[in-house]
Amino acid sequence: MRIPIIAGNWKMYKTPQEAVDFVQAIKDRLAAYPQAERVICPPYVALAGVQAALDGTEIAVGAQDVHWEEQGAFTSQIAPNMLEGLVKYVIIGHSETRDHQGVTDEMVNKKAKAALAHGLRPIIAVGESLEINEAGQTREFVGKQVHAAFDGIPASDLANVVIAYEPIWAIGTGKSASGEQANDIIGMIRGIIAELYGDEQANAMRIQYGGSVKPKNMTEFMSQPHIDGALVGGASLKEDAFVDLVRLAVEAKGLS
Ligand code: 13P
């Protein structure tokens, strides 16, 4: 049984104070769903405040990116050792960092290894553009991203890794993949993990869907056998919607 994981990726939304107010307001409501892992990924500047506000709860905190070096002349970047003790998870390879900050498959791999070396759990994001999707090359493209991301990562680290399949054309557009489409690609990703590490590891790997996930379509995704949770942008910024997403995941997986 894979424990569902619902993560809110807040992107560049909410000031530190707004972030703390938000988690204070929903932490008791989220505590009602221990059957799912609940993760909040606020902007870096809000991490300390959110972590302190969630201290003593089982709600985890995640960062939205990490550099692979421990220090250096890398203006604007945050090192993995700086996040130790502050976060449990870190999103790596989000398409917005691949597209706007030049993050490559090779960098995703280095970031994932660095995160694991520092006891952080990577949520490795993969996904294709509309152009690639329409050209029928999704499987090949996403497959290549997954192979690259896991290059050199030992099986002993896999329990600490989550994958998020986020088709770029579904992010922030209101146009989500169908549950079946997402399940199909996520099943393929699980197949790659099986090829690389064997069936047992593949069956244990948690793989989320992301892209315009809302309470109204959450059940469709969570009812799919390969989909183990969601990486959520817009809907995770609203108190009621985020709590609903967690509740719907628990219900759809028969854990309520
Ligand atoms: P939306 O849920 O706003 O489409 O964003 C998805 C996403 O990019 C989460 O990482």
Short mmCIF file of C-alpha atoms and ligand atoms in Angstrom, two decimals:
data_model
loop_
_atom_site.label_atom_id
_atom_site.label_comp_id
_atom_site.label_asym_id
_atom_site.label_seq_id
_atom_site.Cartn_x
_atom_site.Cartn_y
_atom_site.Cartn_z
CA MET A 1 0.00 0.00 0.00
CA ARG A 2 1.45 3.34 -1.06
CA ILE A 3 0.61 6.25 1.22
CA PRO A 4 -0.95 9.06 -0.83
CA ILE A 5 0.99 12.33 -0.85
CA ILE A 6 -0.64 15.67 -1.52
CA ALA A 7 1.79 18.55 -1.88
CA GLY A 8 0.95 22.21 -2.32
CA ASN A 9 3.49 23.99 -4.51
CA TRP A 10 2.89 27.62 -3.69
CA LYS A 11 5.28 28.91 -6.35
CA MET A 12 5.82 32.68 -5.91
CA TYR A 13 2.67 33.28 -3.87
CA LYS A 14 2.18 34.37 -0.24
CA THR A 15 4.41 36.52 1.93
CA PRO A 16 5.97 34.89 5.03
CA GLN A 17 3.15 36.25 7.19
CA GLU A 18 0.43 35.10 4.79
CA ALA A 19 2.06 31.67 4.68
CA VAL A 20 2.10 31.32 8.46
CA ASP A 21 -1.50 32.55 8.74
CA PHE A 22 -2.56 29.99 6.15
CA VAL A 23 -1.00 26.98 7.87
CA GLN A 24 -2.22 28.12 11.30
CA ALA A 25 -5.72 28.27 9.87
CA ILE A 26 -5.75 24.78 8.34
CA LYS A 27 -3.38 22.65 10.42
CA ASP A 28 -6.07 21.27 12.71
CA ARG A 29 -8.32 20.46 9.75
CA LEU A 30 -5.44 18.71 7.96
CA ALA A 31 -4.63 16.74 11.10
CA ALA A 32 -7.88 14.87 10.54
CA TYR A 33 -6.31 13.01 7.59
CA PRO A 34 -3.23 11.15 8.83
CA GLN A 35 -3.85 8.52 6.13
CA ALA A 36 -2.24 10.85 3.59
CA GLU A 37 1.04 12.67 3.65
CA ARG A 38 0.40 16.42 3.52
CA VAL A 39 3.15 18.74 2.33
CA ILE A 40 3.31 22.52 2.00
CA CYS A 41 6.01 24.02 -0.23
CA PRO A 42 6.06 27.78 0.34
CA PRO A 43 8.65 30.24 -1.01
CA TYR A 44 12.09 29.97 0.64
CA VAL A 45 11.59 33.06 2.81
CA ALA A 46 8.51 31.51 4.39
CA LEU A 47 10.09 28.12 5.17
CA ALA A 48 11.26 28.91 8.69
CA GLY A 49 7.97 30.47 9.75
CA VAL A 50 5.87 27.69 8.25
CA GLN A 51 8.09 25.02 9.75
CA ALA A 52 7.77 26.62 13.20
CA ALA A 53 3.99 26.93 12.80
CA LEU A 54 3.73 23.24 11.86
CA ASP A 55 6.09 22.00 14.57
CA GLY A 56 4.48 19.15 16.46
CA THR A 57 2.13 18.30 13.57
CA GLU A 58 2.63 15.63 10.93
CA ILE A 59 2.26 18.14 8.13
CA ALA A 60 5.54 18.33 6.25
CA VAL A 61 7.29 21.29 4.70
CA GLY A 62 9.03 21.27 1.33
CA ALA A 63 11.23 23.66 -0.63
CA GLN A 64 10.60 24.39 -4.29
CA ASP A 65 14.15 23.83 -5.54
CA VAL A 66 17.71 23.29 -4.33
CA HIS A 67 21.21 23.72 -5.73
CA TRP A 68 23.56 20.75 -5.81
CA GLU A 69 26.63 22.47 -4.34
CA GLU A 70 26.99 23.02 -0.60
CA GLN A 71 28.25 26.59 -1.01
CA GLY A 72 29.78 28.85 -3.60
CA ALA A 73 29.36 31.86 -5.81
CA PHE A 74 25.85 30.98 -6.97
CA THR A 75 23.89 34.18 -6.46
CA SER A 76 20.22 33.55 -5.63
CA GLN A 77 20.63 29.82 -5.03
CA ILE A 78 20.01 27.73 -1.89
CA ALA A 79 22.24 24.79 -0.92
CA PRO A 80 20.93 21.43 0.33
CA ASN A 81 22.68 21.75 3.71
CA MET A 82 20.83 25.07 4.23
CA LEU A 83 17.54 23.21 4.01
CA GLU A 84 18.49 20.45 6.44
CA GLY A 85 16.24 20.50 9.48
CA LEU A 86 13.98 23.01 7.76
CA VAL A 87 12.22 20.83 5.19
CA LYS A 88 11.46 17.18 4.59
CA TYR A 89 10.83 17.45 0.84
CA VAL A 90 12.22 19.43 -2.05
CA ILE A 91 10.67 19.80 -5.49
CA ILE A 92 13.27 19.27 -8.19
CA GLY A 93 12.95 19.79 -11.93
CA HIS A 94 9.65 21.63 -11.91
CA SER A 95 8.94 22.69 -15.50
CA GLU A 96 8.98 26.34 -14.47
CA THR A 97 12.61 25.93 -13.34
CA ARG A 98 13.44 23.92 -16.46
CA ASP A 99 11.85 26.56 -18.72
CA HIS A 100 12.73 29.82 -16.98
CA GLN A 101 15.96 28.99 -15.18
CA GLY A 102 17.60 26.61 -17.59
CA VAL A 103 17.46 23.57 -15.35
CA THR A 104 18.51 20.57 -17.46
CA ASP A 105 18.01 16.83 -17.00
CA GLU A 106 21.61 16.60 -15.84
CA MET A 107 21.07 19.30 -13.21
CA VAL A 108 17.91 17.56 -12.02
CA ASN A 109 19.99 14.46 -11.43
CA LYS A 110 22.67 16.39 -9.53
CA LYS A 111 20.07 18.20 -7.43
CA ALA A 112 18.32 14.91 -6.59
CA LYS A 113 21.57 13.27 -5.51
CA ALA A 114 22.57 16.30 -3.43
CA ALA A 115 19.16 16.40 -1.76
CA LEU A 116 19.33 12.71 -0.87
CA ALA A 117 22.87 13.09 0.45
CA HIS A 118 21.52 15.69 2.89
CA GLY A 119 18.51 13.68 4.02
CA LEU A 120 16.00 15.67 1.94
CA ARG A 121 13.35 13.83 -0.05
CA PRO A 122 13.16 14.91 -3.67
CA ILE A 123 9.86 15.25 -5.50
CA ILE A 124 11.20 14.89 -9.03
CA ALA A 125 8.95 16.62 -11.56
CA VAL A 126 8.75 15.54 -15.19
CA GLY A 127 6.36 16.37 -17.99
CA GLU A 128 6.02 17.28 -21.63
CA SER A 129 5.06 20.45 -23.49
CA LEU A 130 1.94 20.77 -25.61
CA GLU A 131 4.07 20.56 -28.74
CA ILE A 132 5.62 17.25 -27.67
CA ASN A 133 2.26 15.95 -26.57
CA GLU A 134 0.61 16.80 -29.89
CA ALA A 135 3.50 15.23 -31.78
CA GLY A 136 2.80 11.95 -29.96
CA GLN A 137 6.21 11.96 -28.26
CA THR A 138 5.14 12.12 -24.62
CA ARG A 139 6.29 8.63 -23.67
CA GLU A 140 9.69 9.01 -25.24
CA PHE A 141 10.24 12.50 -23.78
CA VAL A 142 9.07 11.74 -20.25
CA GLY A 143 10.89 8.41 -20.33
CA LYS A 144 14.13 10.21 -21.12
CA GLN A 145 13.57 12.67 -18.25
CA VAL A 146 13.01 9.81 -15.81
CA HIS A 147 16.07 7.86 -16.95
CA ALA A 148 18.23 10.98 -16.62
CA ALA A 149 16.86 11.92 -13.20
CA PHE A 150 17.59 8.51 -11.70
CA ASP A 151 21.03 8.02 -13.23
CA GLY A 152 23.32 6.75 -10.46
CA ILE A 153 20.68 6.90 -7.72
CA PRO A 154 20.97 3.66 -5.73
CA ALA A 155 17.95 1.50 -4.94
CA SER A 156 18.59 2.13 -1.24
CA ASP A 157 17.53 5.78 -1.75
CA LEU A 158 14.30 5.10 -3.62
CA ALA A 159 12.02 5.00 -0.59
CA ASN A 160 12.85 8.69 -0.13
CA VAL A 161 11.97 9.73 -3.67
CA VAL A 162 8.62 10.84 -5.08
CA ILE A 163 7.96 11.46 -8.78
CA ALA A 164 5.47 14.04 -10.05
CA TYR A 165 4.14 13.81 -13.60
CA GLU A 166 3.08 17.30 -14.61
CA PRO A 167 2.25 17.84 -18.27
CA ILE A 168 3.26 21.45 -18.92
CA TRP A 169 0.14 22.14 -20.99
CA ALA A 170 -1.99 21.33 -17.92
CA ILE A 171 -0.18 23.62 -15.47
CA GLY A 172 -2.15 26.70 -14.51
CA THR A 173 -4.24 26.42 -17.65
CA GLY A 174 -7.37 24.89 -16.19
CA LYS A 175 -6.89 22.17 -18.82
CA SER A 176 -6.00 18.99 -16.93
CA ALA A 177 -5.10 15.64 -18.41
CA SER A 178 -7.85 13.06 -18.02
CA GLY A 179 -7.47 10.58 -15.21
CA GLU A 180 -6.85 7.84 -17.76
CA GLN A 181 -4.22 9.82 -19.68
CA ALA A 182 -2.35 10.64 -16.49
CA ASN A 183 -2.61 7.05 -15.26
CA ASP A 184 -1.26 5.78 -18.58
CA ILE A 185 1.89 7.93 -18.44
CA ILE A 186 2.37 7.35 -14.72
CA GLY A 187 2.08 3.62 -15.34
CA MET A 188 4.79 3.97 -17.97
CA ILE A 189 6.99 5.82 -15.48
CA ARG A 190 6.44 3.02 -12.97
CA GLY A 191 7.49 0.60 -15.71
CA ILE A 192 10.79 2.46 -16.12
CA ILE A 193 11.43 2.26 -12.37
CA ALA A 194 10.72 -1.49 -12.62
CA GLU A 195 13.22 -1.83 -15.47
CA LEU A 196 15.85 0.08 -13.51
CA TYR A 197 15.26 -1.29 -10.01
CA GLY A 198 12.82 -4.21 -10.17
CA ASP A 199 9.12 -4.67 -9.51
CA GLU A 200 9.20 -4.35 -5.76
CA GLN A 201 10.80 -0.91 -5.89
CA ALA A 202 8.48 0.16 -8.69
CA ASN A 203 5.41 -0.91 -6.76
CA ALA A 204 6.56 1.06 -3.74
CA MET A 205 7.39 4.28 -5.66
CA ARG A 206 4.91 7.08 -5.14
CA ILE A 207 4.04 8.99 -8.29
CA GLN A 208 1.86 12.10 -8.23
CA TYR A 209 -0.09 13.84 -10.95
CA GLY A 210 0.08 17.63 -11.24
CA GLY A 211 -1.59 20.15 -13.52
CA SER A 212 -4.85 21.98 -12.81
CA VAL A 213 -5.79 19.62 -9.98
CA LYS A 214 -8.90 20.98 -8.22
CA PRO A 215 -11.41 19.50 -5.79
CA LYS A 216 -13.76 18.92 -8.72
CA ASN A 217 -11.36 16.61 -10.60
CA MET A 218 -9.38 15.19 -7.65
CA THR A 219 -11.49 12.02 -7.36
CA GLU A 220 -10.99 11.28 -11.07
CA PHE A 221 -7.22 11.28 -10.60
CA MET A 222 -7.09 9.58 -7.22
CA SER A 223 -9.34 6.74 -8.41
CA GLN A 224 -6.62 5.71 -10.86
CA PRO A 225 -4.46 2.82 -9.67
CA HIS A 226 -1.07 4.32 -10.55
CA ILE A 227 -1.72 7.84 -9.20
CA ASP A 228 -0.57 8.21 -5.61
CA GLY A 229 -1.30 11.85 -4.95
CA ALA A 230 -1.08 15.30 -6.42
CA LEU A 231 1.33 18.19 -6.76
CA VAL A 232 -0.98 21.17 -6.68
CA GLY A 233 -0.43 24.81 -7.55
CA GLY A 234 -3.40 27.16 -7.62
CA ALA A 235 -5.85 25.11 -5.55
CA SER A 236 -3.27 24.65 -2.77
CA LEU A 237 -3.36 28.40 -2.11
CA LYS A 238 -6.96 28.25 -0.91
CA GLU A 239 -7.64 26.90 2.56
CA ASP A 240 -10.86 25.01 1.85
CA ALA A 241 -9.66 23.66 -1.48
CA PHE A 242 -6.42 22.25 -0.05
CA VAL A 243 -8.21 20.52 2.83
CA ASP A 244 -10.76 19.16 0.35
CA LEU A 245 -8.01 17.78 -1.88
CA VAL A 246 -6.52 15.85 1.02
CA ARG A 247 -9.94 14.56 2.10
CA LEU A 248 -10.84 13.50 -1.46
CA ALA A 249 -7.53 11.64 -1.85
CA VAL A 250 -8.13 9.72 1.37
CA GLU A 251 -11.67 8.87 0.32
CA ALA A 252 -10.78 7.86 -3.24
CA LYS A 253 -8.07 5.50 -1.98
CA GLY A 254 -10.54 3.89 0.43
CA LEU A 255 -8.63 5.06 3.50
CA SER A 256 -11.33 7.09 5.24
P1 13P B 1 -1.63 24.22 -11.03
O1 13P B 1 -2.26 23.27 -10.05
O2 13P B 1 -1.85 25.66 -10.70
O3 13P B 1 -1.99 23.88 -12.45
O4 13P B 1 -0.03 24.02 -10.93
C1 13P B 1 0.48 22.74 -11.01
C2 13P B 1 1.91 22.77 -10.63
O5 13P B 1 2.75 23.28 -11.36
C3 13P B 1 2.30 22.20 -9.33
O6 13P B 1 3.67 22.04 -9.25
#
